[in-house]
Structure formats: structure tokens, C-alpha cells
CSV table of C-alpha atoms in Angstrom, one decimal:
chain,number,residue,atom,x,y,z
A,1241,UNK,CA,-16.0,29.6,-30.7
A,1242,UNK,CA,-14.4,28.5,-27.4
A,1243,UNK,CA,-16.6,28.8,-24.3
A,1244,UNK,CA,-15.4,31.3,-21.7
A,1245,UNK,CA,-15.1,28.6,-19.0
A,1246,UNK,CA,-13.0,26.3,-21.2
A,1247,UNK,CA,-9.3,26.7,-22.2
A,1248,UNK,CA,-8.4,27.1,-25.8
A,1249,UNK,CA,-7.1,23.9,-27.5
A,1250,UNK,CA,-3.5,25.1,-27.6
A,1251,UNK,CA,-3.5,26.9,-24.2
A,1252,UNK,CA,-0.9,25.9,-21.5
A,1253,UNK,CA,-3.7,24.6,-19.4
A,1254,UNK,CA,-4.9,22.0,-21.9
A,1255,UNK,CA,-1.3,21.1,-22.8
A,1256,UNK,CA,-0.4,20.5,-19.1
A,1257,UNK,CA,-3.5,18.4,-18.5
A,1258,UNK,CA,-2.9,16.4,-21.7
A,1259,UNK,CA,0.7,15.7,-20.7
A,1260,UNK,CA,-0.3,14.6,-17.2
A,1261,UNK,CA,-2.9,12.4,-18.7
A,1262,UNK,CA,-0.3,10.6,-20.9
A,1263,UNK,CA,1.8,9.9,-17.8
A,1264,UNK,CA,-1.3,8.5,-16.0
A,1265,UNK,CA,-2.0,6.2,-18.9
A,1266,UNK,CA,1.5,4.9,-18.7
A,1267,UNK,CA,1.3,4.3,-15.0
A,1268,UNK,CA,-2.0,2.5,-15.4
A,1269,UNK,CA,-0.6,0.2,-18.1
A,1270,UNK,CA,2.5,-0.5,-15.9
A,1271,UNK,CA,0.3,-1.4,-13.0
A,1272,UNK,CA,-1.5,-3.9,-15.2
A,1273,UNK,CA,1.8,-5.3,-16.4
A,1274,UNK,CA,3.0,-5.6,-12.8
A,1275,UNK,CA,-0.1,-7.5,-11.7
A,1276,UNK,CA,0.1,-9.9,-14.7
A,1277,UNK,CA,3.8,-10.5,-14.0
A,1278,UNK,CA,3.2,-11.2,-10.3
A,1279,UNK,CA,0.5,-13.8,-11.3
A,1280,UNK,CA,2.9,-15.4,-13.8
A,1281,UNK,CA,5.7,-15.5,-11.3
A,1282,UNK,CA,3.4,-17.0,-8.6
A,1283,UNK,CA,2.8,-19.9,-10.9
A,1284,UNK,CA,6.5,-20.6,-10.9
A,1285,UNK,CA,6.8,-20.9,-7.1
A,1286,UNK,CA,5.9,-23.6,-4.6
A,1287,UNK,CA,3.5,-22.8,-1.8
A,1288,UNK,CA,6.4,-21.6,0.4
A,1289,UNK,CA,7.6,-19.0,-2.2
A,1290,UNK,CA,10.5,-20.9,-3.7
A,1291,UNK,CA,11.0,-20.7,-7.4
A,1292,UNK,CA,10.7,-24.2,-8.9
A,1293,UNK,CA,10.3,-23.3,-12.6
A,1294,UNK,CA,13.2,-21.0,-13.4
A,1295,UNK,CA,12.7,-21.0,-17.2
A,1296,UNK,CA,9.1,-19.9,-16.9
A,1297,UNK,CA,10.1,-17.2,-14.4
A,1298,UNK,CA,12.7,-15.9,-16.8
A,1299,UNK,CA,10.2,-15.9,-19.7
A,1300,UNK,CA,7.7,-13.9,-17.6
A,1301,UNK,CA,10.3,-11.2,-16.9
A,1302,UNK,CA,11.2,-11.1,-20.6
A,1303,UNK,CA,7.6,-10.5,-21.5
A,1304,UNK,CA,7.3,-7.9,-18.8
A,1305,UNK,CA,10.3,-5.9,-20.0
A,1306,UNK,CA,9.0,-5.9,-23.6
A,1307,UNK,CA,5.5,-4.9,-22.6
A,1308,UNK,CA,6.8,-2.1,-20.4
A,1309,UNK,CA,8.9,-0.6,-23.3
A,1310,UNK,CA,5.9,-0.8,-25.6
A,1311,UNK,CA,3.7,1.0,-23.1
A,1312,UNK,CA,6.3,3.8,-22.8
A,1313,UNK,CA,6.7,4.1,-26.6
A,1314,UNK,CA,2.9,4.3,-26.9
A,1315,UNK,CA,2.0,6.7,-24.1
A,1316,UNK,CA,5.1,8.7,-23.0
A,1317,UNK,CA,7.9,8.7,-25.6
A,1318,UNK,CA,6.5,11.6,-27.6
A,1319,UNK,CA,5.6,13.6,-24.5
A,1320,UNK,CA,8.2,13.0,-21.8
A,1321,UNK,CA,10.4,16.0,-22.5
A,1322,UNK,CA,7.5,18.4,-22.7
A,1323,UNK,CA,6.1,17.0,-19.4
A,1324,UNK,CA,9.5,17.6,-17.7
A,1325,UNK,CA,9.8,21.1,-19.2
A,1326,UNK,CA,6.3,22.0,-17.8
A,1327,UNK,CA,7.2,20.5,-14.5
A,1328,UNK,CA,10.4,22.5,-14.2
A,1329,UNK,CA,8.6,25.7,-15.0
A,1330,UNK,CA,6.1,25.1,-12.3
A,1331,UNK,CA,8.8,24.1,-9.8
A,1332,UNK,CA,10.6,27.4,-10.4
A,1333,UNK,CA,7.4,29.3,-9.5
A,1334,UNK,CA,6.7,27.5,-6.2
A,1335,UNK,CA,7.5,29.1,-2.8
A,1336,UNK,CA,10.5,27.6,-0.9
A,1337,UNK,CA,9.7,24.3,0.8
A,1338,UNK,CA,11.7,21.3,2.2
A,1339,UNK,CA,10.6,19.0,-0.6
A,1340,UNK,CA,11.6,21.0,-3.6
A,1341,UNK,CA,15.2,19.9,-3.6
A,1342,UNK,CA,14.1,16.3,-3.7
A,1343,UNK,CA,11.6,17.0,-6.4
A,1344,UNK,CA,14.2,18.7,-8.6
A,1345,UNK,CA,16.4,15.6,-8.2
A,1346,UNK,CA,13.5,13.4,-9.3
A,1347,UNK,CA,13.0,15.5,-12.4
A,1348,UNK,CA,16.7,15.2,-13.2
A,1349,UNK,CA,16.5,11.4,-12.7
A,1350,UNK,CA,13.5,11.1,-15.0
A,1351,UNK,CA,15.3,13.1,-17.7
A,1352,UNK,CA,18.2,10.8,-17.6
A,1353,UNK,CA,15.9,7.8,-17.7
A,1354,UNK,CA,14.0,9.2,-20.7
A,1355,UNK,CA,17.3,9.8,-22.5
A,1356,UNK,CA,18.4,6.2,-22.0
A,1357,UNK,CA,15.0,4.9,-23.2
A,1358,UNK,CA,15.1,7.2,-26.2
A,1359,UNK,CA,18.5,5.9,-27.3
A,1360,UNK,CA,17.2,2.3,-27.1
A,1361,UNK,CA,14.1,3.2,-29.1
A,1362,UNK,CA,16.2,4.9,-31.7
A,1363,UNK,CA,18.6,2.0,-32.0
A,1364,UNK,CA,16.7,-1.2,-31.2
A,1365,UNK,CA,18.4,-4.6,-31.2
A,1366,UNK,CA,17.4,-7.4,-33.6
A,1367,UNK,CA,13.9,-8.6,-32.7
A,1368,UNK,CA,13.8,-11.8,-30.7
A,1369,UNK,CA,17.6,-11.9,-30.2
A,1370,UNK,CA,19.5,-12.3,-27.0
A,1371,UNK,CA,20.7,-8.7,-27.5
A,1372,UNK,CA,17.1,-7.4,-27.5
A,1373,UNK,CA,16.3,-9.3,-24.3
A,1374,UNK,CA,19.4,-7.8,-22.7
A,1375,UNK,CA,18.5,-4.3,-24.0
A,1376,UNK,CA,15.0,-4.5,-22.6
A,1377,UNK,CA,16.2,-5.8,-19.3
A,1378,UNK,CA,18.6,-2.9,-19.0
A,1379,UNK,CA,15.8,-0.5,-19.7
A,1380,UNK,CA,13.5,-1.9,-17.0
A,1381,UNK,CA,14.9,0.2,-14.1
A,1382,UNK,CA,14.4,3.4,-16.2
A,1383,UNK,CA,10.9,2.4,-17.1
A,1384,UNK,CA,10.0,1.7,-13.5
A,1385,UNK,CA,11.5,5.1,-12.6
A,1386,UNK,CA,8.9,6.8,-14.7
A,1387,UNK,CA,6.1,4.5,-13.4
A,1388,UNK,CA,7.1,5.2,-9.8
A,1389,UNK,CA,8.0,8.9,-9.9
A,1390,UNK,CA,6.1,10.5,-12.8
A,1391,UNK,CA,3.2,11.6,-10.5
A,1392,UNK,CA,5.6,14.3,-9.2
A,1393,UNK,CA,6.1,15.6,-12.7
A,1394,UNK,CA,2.4,15.3,-13.6
A,1395,UNK,CA,1.4,17.1,-10.4
A,1396,UNK,CA,3.9,19.9,-11.0
A,1397,UNK,CA,2.7,20.4,-14.6
A,1398,UNK,CA,-0.9,20.6,-13.3
A,1399,UNK,CA,0.0,23.0,-10.5
A,1400,UNK,CA,-0.1,25.8,-13.2
A,1401,UNK,CA,-3.8,25.2,-13.9
A,1402,UNK,CA,-4.7,27.8,-11.3
A,1403,UNK,CA,-8.0,26.0,-10.5
A,1404,UNK,CA,-7.3,25.9,-6.7
A,1405,UNK,CA,-7.3,29.0,-4.6
A,1406,UNK,CA,-6.9,29.7,-0.9
A,1407,UNK,CA,-10.3,30.1,0.6
A,1408,UNK,CA,-11.0,33.8,1.1
A,1409,UNK,CA,-11.4,34.6,4.9
A,1410,UNK,CA,-10.7,37.8,6.6
A,1411,UNK,CA,-8.5,37.8,9.6
A,1412,UNK,CA,-11.5,38.2,11.9
A,1413,UNK,CA,-13.5,35.4,10.2
A,1414,UNK,CA,-10.4,33.1,10.4
A,1415,UNK,CA,-10.0,33.7,14.1
A,1416,UNK,CA,-13.8,33.2,14.8
A,1417,UNK,CA,-13.8,29.9,12.9
A,1418,UNK,CA,-10.6,28.8,14.5
A,1419,UNK,CA,-12.0,29.4,18.0
A,1420,UNK,CA,-15.2,27.5,17.1
A,1421,UNK,CA,-13.2,24.6,15.7
A,1422,UNK,CA,-10.9,24.4,18.8
A,1423,UNK,CA,-13.9,24.4,21.1
A,1424,UNK,CA,-15.4,21.6,19.1
A,1425,UNK,CA,-12.1,19.7,19.3
A,1426,UNK,CA,-12.0,20.1,23.0
A,1427,UNK,CA,-15.5,18.5,23.4
A,1428,UNK,CA,-14.8,15.8,20.8
A,1429,UNK,CA,-16.9,17.3,18.1
A,1430,UNK,CA,-14.3,17.9,15.4
A,1431,UNK,CA,-14.1,14.8,13.2
A,1432,UNK,CA,-11.0,14.7,10.9
A,1433,UNK,CA,-11.7,13.2,7.5
A,1434,UNK,CA,-8.9,13.8,5.1
A,1435,UNK,CA,-5.4,15.3,5.0
A,1436,UNK,CA,-2.8,16.3,2.4
A,1437,UNK,CA,0.1,18.6,1.8
A,1438,UNK,CA,0.0,21.8,-0.3
A,1439,UNK,CA,2.7,22.9,-2.6
A,1440,UNK,CA,4.2,25.1,0.1
A,1441,UNK,CA,4.8,22.1,2.4
A,1442,UNK,CA,2.0,22.9,4.8
A,1443,UNK,CA,-0.5,20.2,5.8
A,1444,UNK,CA,-4.2,20.8,5.2
A,1445,UNK,CA,-6.9,18.7,6.9
A,1446,UNK,CA,-10.6,18.6,6.3
A,1447,UNK,CA,-12.9,18.1,9.3
A,1448,UNK,CA,-16.5,18.1,10.2
A,1449,UNK,CA,-17.3,20.7,12.8
A,1450,UNK,CA,-20.4,19.5,14.7
A,1451,UNK,CA,-22.5,22.1,16.5
A,1452,UNK,CA,-26.1,21.6,17.7
A,1453,UNK,CA,-26.6,18.5,15.5
A,1454,UNK,CA,-25.4,20.4,12.5
A,1455,UNK,CA,-22.0,19.9,10.8
A,1456,UNK,CA,-19.9,22.1,8.6
A,1457,UNK,CA,-16.8,21.1,6.6
A,1458,UNK,CA,-13.8,23.2,7.7
A,1459,UNK,CA,-10.3,23.2,6.4
A,1460,UNK,CA,-7.4,23.4,8.9
A,1461,UNK,CA,-3.8,24.4,8.1
A,1462,UNK,CA,-1.2,22.9,10.4
A,1463,UNK,CA,-1.0,19.9,12.6
A,1464,UNK,CA,-4.3,19.4,14.4
A,1465,UNK,CA,-2.5,17.7,17.2
A,1466,UNK,CA,-0.6,20.7,18.4
A,1467,UNK,CA,-1.6,24.3,19.2
A,1468,UNK,CA,-1.2,26.8,16.4
A,1469,UNK,CA,-3.4,25.3,13.6
A,1470,UNK,CA,-5.9,27.6,12.0
A,1471,UNK,CA,-9.1,27.3,10.0
A,1472,UNK,CA,-8.6,28.6,6.5
A,1473,UNK,CA,-12.1,27.9,5.1
A,1474,UNK,CA,-15.5,26.6,5.7
A,1475,UNK,CA,-17.7,24.8,3.1
A,1476,UNK,CA,-21.1,23.2,2.6
A,1477,UNK,CA,-19.5,19.9,1.5
A,1478,UNK,CA,-16.2,18.3,0.7
A,1479,UNK,CA,-16.5,18.8,-3.1
A,1480,UNK,CA,-16.8,22.5,-2.7
A,1481,UNK,CA,-13.7,22.4,-0.4
A,1482,UNK,CA,-11.7,20.5,-3.0
A,1483,UNK,CA,-12.4,23.2,-5.6
A,1484,UNK,CA,-11.4,26.0,-3.3
A,1485,UNK,CA,-8.4,24.7,-1.4
A,1486,UNK,CA,-4.8,24.4,-2.5
A,1487,UNK,CA,-4.3,21.2,-4.6
A,1488,UNK,CA,-2.6,18.2,-2.9
A,1489,UNK,CA,0.9,17.3,-3.9
A,1490,UNK,CA,2.1,13.7,-4.1
A,1491,UNK,CA,2.7,12.3,-0.6
A,1492,UNK,CA,6.1,11.1,0.5
A,1493,UNK,CA,7.6,7.7,0.9
A,1494,UNK,CA,8.9,5.9,4.0
A,1495,UNK,CA,12.0,4.7,2.2
A,1496,UNK,CA,13.4,6.5,-0.8
A,1497,UNK,CA,14.8,3.4,-2.5
A,1498,UNK,CA,11.6,1.3,-2.6
A,1499,UNK,CA,9.8,0.6,-5.8
A,1500,UNK,CA,6.6,-1.4,-6.2
A,1501,UNK,CA,7.9,-2.6,-9.5
A,1502,UNK,CA,11.3,-3.8,-8.2
A,1503,UNK,CA,10.3,-5.7,-5.1
A,1504,UNK,CA,12.9,-8.3,-3.9
A,1505,UNK,CA,12.0,-11.9,-4.4
A,1506,UNK,CA,9.9,-13.1,-1.5
A,1507,UNK,CA,11.7,-15.2,1.1
A,1508,UNK,CA,10.4,-18.7,1.7
A,1509,UNK,CA,8.2,-18.8,4.7
A,1510,UNK,CA,5.8,-21.1,6.5
A,1511,UNK,CA,2.3,-19.8,7.3
A,1512,UNK,CA,0.8,-20.1,10.7
A,1513,UNK,CA,-1.8,-22.5,9.2
A,1514,UNK,CA,0.9,-24.8,8.1
A,1515,UNK,CA,2.6,-24.8,11.5
A,1516,UNK,CA,-0.8,-25.4,13.3
A,1517,UNK,CA,-1.4,-28.3,10.9
A,1518,UNK,CA,2.0,-29.8,11.7
A,1519,UNK,CA,1.1,-29.8,15.4
A,1520,UNK,CA,-2.3,-31.3,14.8
A,1521,UNK,CA,-0.9,-34.0,12.6
A,1522,UNK,CA,2.2,-34.6,14.7
A,1523,UNK,CA,2.8,-37.7,16.9
A,1524,UNK,CA,5.9,-36.7,19.0
A,1525,UNK,CA,6.9,-33.8,21.1
A,1526,UNK,CA,9.6,-33.1,18.5
A,1527,UNK,CA,6.8,-32.4,15.9
A,1528,UNK,CA,5.2,-29.7,18.0
A,1529,UNK,CA,8.6,-28.4,19.0
A,1530,UNK,CA,9.7,-28.0,15.4
A,1531,UNK,CA,6.5,-26.2,14.5
A,1532,UNK,CA,7.0,-23.7,17.4
A,1533,UNK,CA,10.6,-23.2,16.4
A,1534,UNK,CA,9.5,-22.5,12.8
A,1535,UNK,CA,7.3,-19.7,14.1
A,1536,UNK,CA,10.2,-18.0,15.9
A,1537,UNK,CA,12.9,-18.7,13.4
A,1538,UNK,CA,15.0,-15.7,12.5
A,1539,UNK,CA,17.0,-14.7,9.4
A,1540,UNK,CA,16.2,-15.1,5.7
A,1541,UNK,CA,13.3,-17.5,6.2
A,1542,UNK,CA,12.0,-15.8,9.3
A,1543,UNK,CA,8.9,-17.3,11.1
A,1544,UNK,CA,5.5,-15.5,11.5
A,1545,UNK,CA,6.3,-14.2,15.0
A,1546,UNK,CA,9.5,-12.6,13.8
A,1547,UNK,CA,7.7,-11.2,10.8
A,1548,UNK,CA,5.1,-9.7,13.1
A,1549,UNK,CA,7.8,-8.0,15.1
A,1550,UNK,CA,9.2,-6.6,11.9
A,1551,UNK,CA,5.7,-5.4,10.9
A,1552,UNK,CA,5.3,-3.5,14.2
A,1553,UNK,CA,8.7,-1.9,13.9
A,1554,UNK,CA,8.1,-0.8,10.3
A,1555,UNK,CA,4.7,0.6,11.3
A,1556,UNK,CA,6.3,2.4,14.1
A,1557,UNK,CA,8.8,4.0,11.7
A,1558,UNK,CA,5.9,4.9,9.4
A,1559,UNK,CA,4.0,6.6,12.2
A,1560,UNK,CA,7.0,8.5,13.3
A,1561,UNK,CA,7.7,9.6,9.7
A,1562,UNK,CA,4.3,11.3,9.7
A,1563,UNK,CA,5.9,14.0,11.8
A,1564,UNK,CA,2.8,14.7,13.8
A,1565,UNK,CA,2.2,14.6,17.5
A,1566,UNK,CA,-0.3,11.7,17.2
A,1567,UNK,CA,2.1,9.9,14.9
A,1568,UNK,CA,4.9,10.1,17.4
A,1569,UNK,CA,2.7,8.8,20.2
A,1570,UNK,CA,1.5,5.9,18.1
A,1571,UNK,CA,5.1,5.2,17.0
A,1572,UNK,CA,6.0,4.8,20.7
A,1573,UNK,CA,3.1,2.4,21.3
A,1574,UNK,CA,4.0,0.3,18.3
A,1575,UNK,CA,7.7,0.2,19.3
A,1576,UNK,CA,6.7,-1.0,22.8
A,1577,UNK,CA,4.5,-3.7,21.3
A,1578,UNK,CA,7.4,-4.8,19.2
A,1579,UNK,CA,9.6,-5.2,22.2
A,1580,UNK,CA,6.8,-7.3,23.9
A,1581,UNK,CA,6.6,-9.5,20.8
A,1582,UNK,CA,10.4,-9.9,20.9
A,1583,UNK,CA,10.2,-11.0,24.5
A,1584,UNK,CA,7.3,-13.3,23.7
A,1585,UNK,CA,9.3,-14.8,20.8
A,1586,UNK,CA,12.2,-15.7,23.1
A,1587,UNK,CA,9.8,-17.2,25.6
A,1588,UNK,CA,8.2,-19.4,22.8
A,1589,UNK,CA,11.6,-20.4,21.6
A,1590,UNK,CA,12.6,-21.6,25.1
A,1591,UNK,CA,9.3,-23.4,25.6
A,1592,UNK,CA,9.8,-25.1,22.2
A,1593,UNK,CA,13.2,-26.3,23.1
A,1594,UNK,CA,12.0,-27.6,26.4
A,1595,UNK,CA,9.1,-29.4,24.7
A,1596,UNK,CA,11.5,-31.0,22.2
A,1597,UNK,CA,13.7,-32.2,25.1
A,1598,UNK,CA,10.9,-34.2,26.7
A,1599,UNK,CA,11.4,-37.0,24.1
A,1600,UNK,CA,7.8,-38.1,24.3
A,1601,UNK,CA,5.1,-39.3,22.0
A,1602,UNK,CA,1.3,-39.2,22.3
A,1603,UNK,CA,-0.1,-42.3,24.2
A,1604,UNK,CA,-1.7,-45.0,22.1
A,1605,UNK,CA,-5.1,-44.6,23.8
A,1606,UNK,CA,-5.6,-41.4,21.8
A,1607,UNK,CA,-6.9,-43.5,19.0
A,1608,UNK,CA,-7.9,-41.9,15.7
A,1609,UNK,CA,-11.5,-42.0,14.7
A,1610,UNK,CA,-12.4,-43.1,11.2
A,1611,UNK,CA,-13.7,-40.3,9.1
A,1612,UNK,CA,-16.2,-42.6,7.1
A,1613,UNK,CA,-18.8,-45.0,8.5
A,1614,UNK,CA,-18.3,-48.6,7.7
A,1615,UNK,CA,-21.0,-50.2,5.6
A,1616,UNK,CA,-22.0,-53.9,6.0
A,1617,UNK,CA,-20.9,-56.4,3.4
A,1618,UNK,CA,-23.3,-57.2,0.6
A,1619,UNK,CA,-24.2,-60.7,1.9
A,1620,UNK,CA,-24.4,-59.7,5.5
A,1621,UNK,CA,-27.9,-59.8,7.1
A,1622,UNK,CA,-28.6,-56.4,8.7
A,1623,UNK,CA,-29.0,-56.5,12.5
A,1624,UNK,CA,-32.5,-56.8,13.8
A,1625,UNK,CA,-34.0,-53.6,15.1
A,1626,UNK,CA,-34.4,-53.3,18.9
A,1627,UNK,CA,-37.7,-54.4,20.3
A,1628,UNK,CA,-40.3,-51.7,20.8
A,1629,UNK,CA,-41.2,-50.8,24.4
A,1630,UNK,CA,-44.7,-52.1,25.3
A,1631,UNK,CA,-47.2,-49.4,26.0
A,1632,UNK,CA,-50.4,-49.6,27.9
A,1633,UNK,CA,-53.5,-48.8,25.8
A,1634,UNK,CA,-55.3,-45.7,27.0
A,1635,UNK,CA,-59.1,-45.8,27.2
A,1636,UNK,CA,-61.3,-42.8,27.3
């Protein structure tokens, strides 16, 4: 007999959960393969990131491709089509939102990738042959597509579970709690803790509303940084809120063409520690000048200061992409900091060139100090100890 609070074994709920679980298992296995491959590739590079063992790097990628295909065959191959079917059914039931068109394109892309992988599994090349290695390498982009984007399919399939409901508040209660939360925000007593997007595209934020040394978990719908947000529920703790509120959907990405499994090869770069060491161990003005120029070098092998400017600019883009008032304000700050770093970089470059033009070396009186103490030769008589200072005897 099936308990009343548990789904039947063949119910849509258990099927959707099982399909999503299979996709999660594949993603976890792919994450392990990615970490192992990164470690193997790191061993093929020098300390500046240049590949010095090309054959070992190629072997690591061959092993990666084969392991990824085996993981897909084990976890997803029998279930990919059913997962996509469940995701499409859920997608058709969702209210209109900006992200649904992109999600539908993701599902279509996953279907195409699954078809390519299925064809290869049905007609595998001879084991250990160059044709097999080429076949596996060609499948890698399709496998990583599932590793990167299957959370969308899994989330859609689980959206039909029906375990999340909008917190029941009357219009009067909602207005009362919203007024209390806005008053708390004005006095700095509304502490935001977590945020996500619901399936309808609306942001939901959890916060602690502090009143008279007591706190209540409240859920806000809308951007807390602008007028118009509302409280849609209040709860004793976050776990209760998680059960009652609309389920979170997968967050977006800053760039649509980025994959954690297909990162470009790292560009060679000098660390700040290496550059500082070059200055400390240098003898001429040119040594210090070259270290400074390395820090501000632009292009493929950019220096640390240039990379810092890139980090600030990318972080500014990220903050702006949040599409919140606070995000836009922080984006402007980061962009201004990036311009300051750019100005500082040019100043450092000019100073480095001036330093190199001095054509000078450190004076010889800056003599190095031996790092070890000299010990006397075996047959050498040790020096006599200094005479003790005479002291006058004291009498009681």
C-alpha cells in the first residue's frame, strides 16, 4: 500500500524526479572528469602556463572524451528523450516570460546533441582506433552541452511536482506586511539573505525583518532596491519558506557562449610574485624596468595590472546584467575603478620606461650578506673568550 503522502511508483512525480536525478548524476560525473582533466593538463604545462608536453596533453583529452561518453551512456542515454519530453510539457504550461524562448532553444539544442550521441553509440568505431578517437572528440561538444544546460531540462521536469505554492496572504495582510518591511528597510532592519527567480520571471528575495529584537523571515517579490516590491509571505524560518514559495529556476549566464568544460587554453602569464622576485634579484635599472613592463604588458600574455582592469570591467558587466538598481550602481563604481586602473597602468608604463632609460646599476657597497655562518677550520684554535669584568665583592 502506498502512503498518502508519497507518489505511486509509476506516477509522473516519481518519473520526473528520477529523470532529473539521472541528469544530476551525469553532471556530477562530468564535473569529476573535468577536474581530473584539468589536473592532468596542468602537469603538461610549465609554471607560466605554456604546454611543454604536447603528447601527454593529447592523451589526457582522449581519456576525457572517452570517460565523458561512458558517463552519458551510463546515466543519460536511456533517459534523455523522456527528460526532454517532460521538460517540454512543463514549458508549455508556464506563464509567458522573457526566458521561455531561450529555454525552448536550449531544449532543441539538447535534443540535437542527444541524437548525435545516440548515432555514435549505435555505430561505434573500432575500439582503440584513430577513428574512435576522432569520433569521441567530435562528440565532446554535444556531451558538454548536456553537462552545461541539462539543469534547465531537469528544473522544468521537476516544475510539475507541484510541491511549491505561493504563500497564502490576503490583500490586507500583504499590505500590512509590506508596510512593516518597508519601514524596517528604511531604518536598516531588513537583512536580505537569498534571492532567486520564479518560473514566471519574477525575482523573489528572502529577508529577515527585525522588530524589537525579534526577527521574522519574509519573502519579497520584485526588486528590493526600487519602490513597488511586495511581501508575499512570512515564515518562522527559511526551511518553511522554501517549502511554501515558488521553486527557483536555473539562473542565467553572463555570456551565452561560455562553457566550463570548453575553456580556452590559458594564456602564459607572469605572476606578481615572479615580477617582485625579478626586482629583488635584479642588479640593473633594466631588470626593475622589465619587471614593471611585464606587469603592464597588453595583448595575449597580458600582465597582472591589465588582467586586473579586465576583471573590473567583467565584474562591472556582471553587476549591470543583474538588472537591479544596486547592480547598476555597483557597475558604475567598478567601471570607474577600471578607468583608474587603466590610468595607473599607463603611469606605471611611463615610469618603467624612464627607469630603464637611466642605464644604471646598483652600487657595489650594497654588498650581499652570506646566508650561512662560516665555521672555523678543523685545526684552527678557537678564539679566546673575552675577559670577564672584575666585580667588587659585596659584604653584608
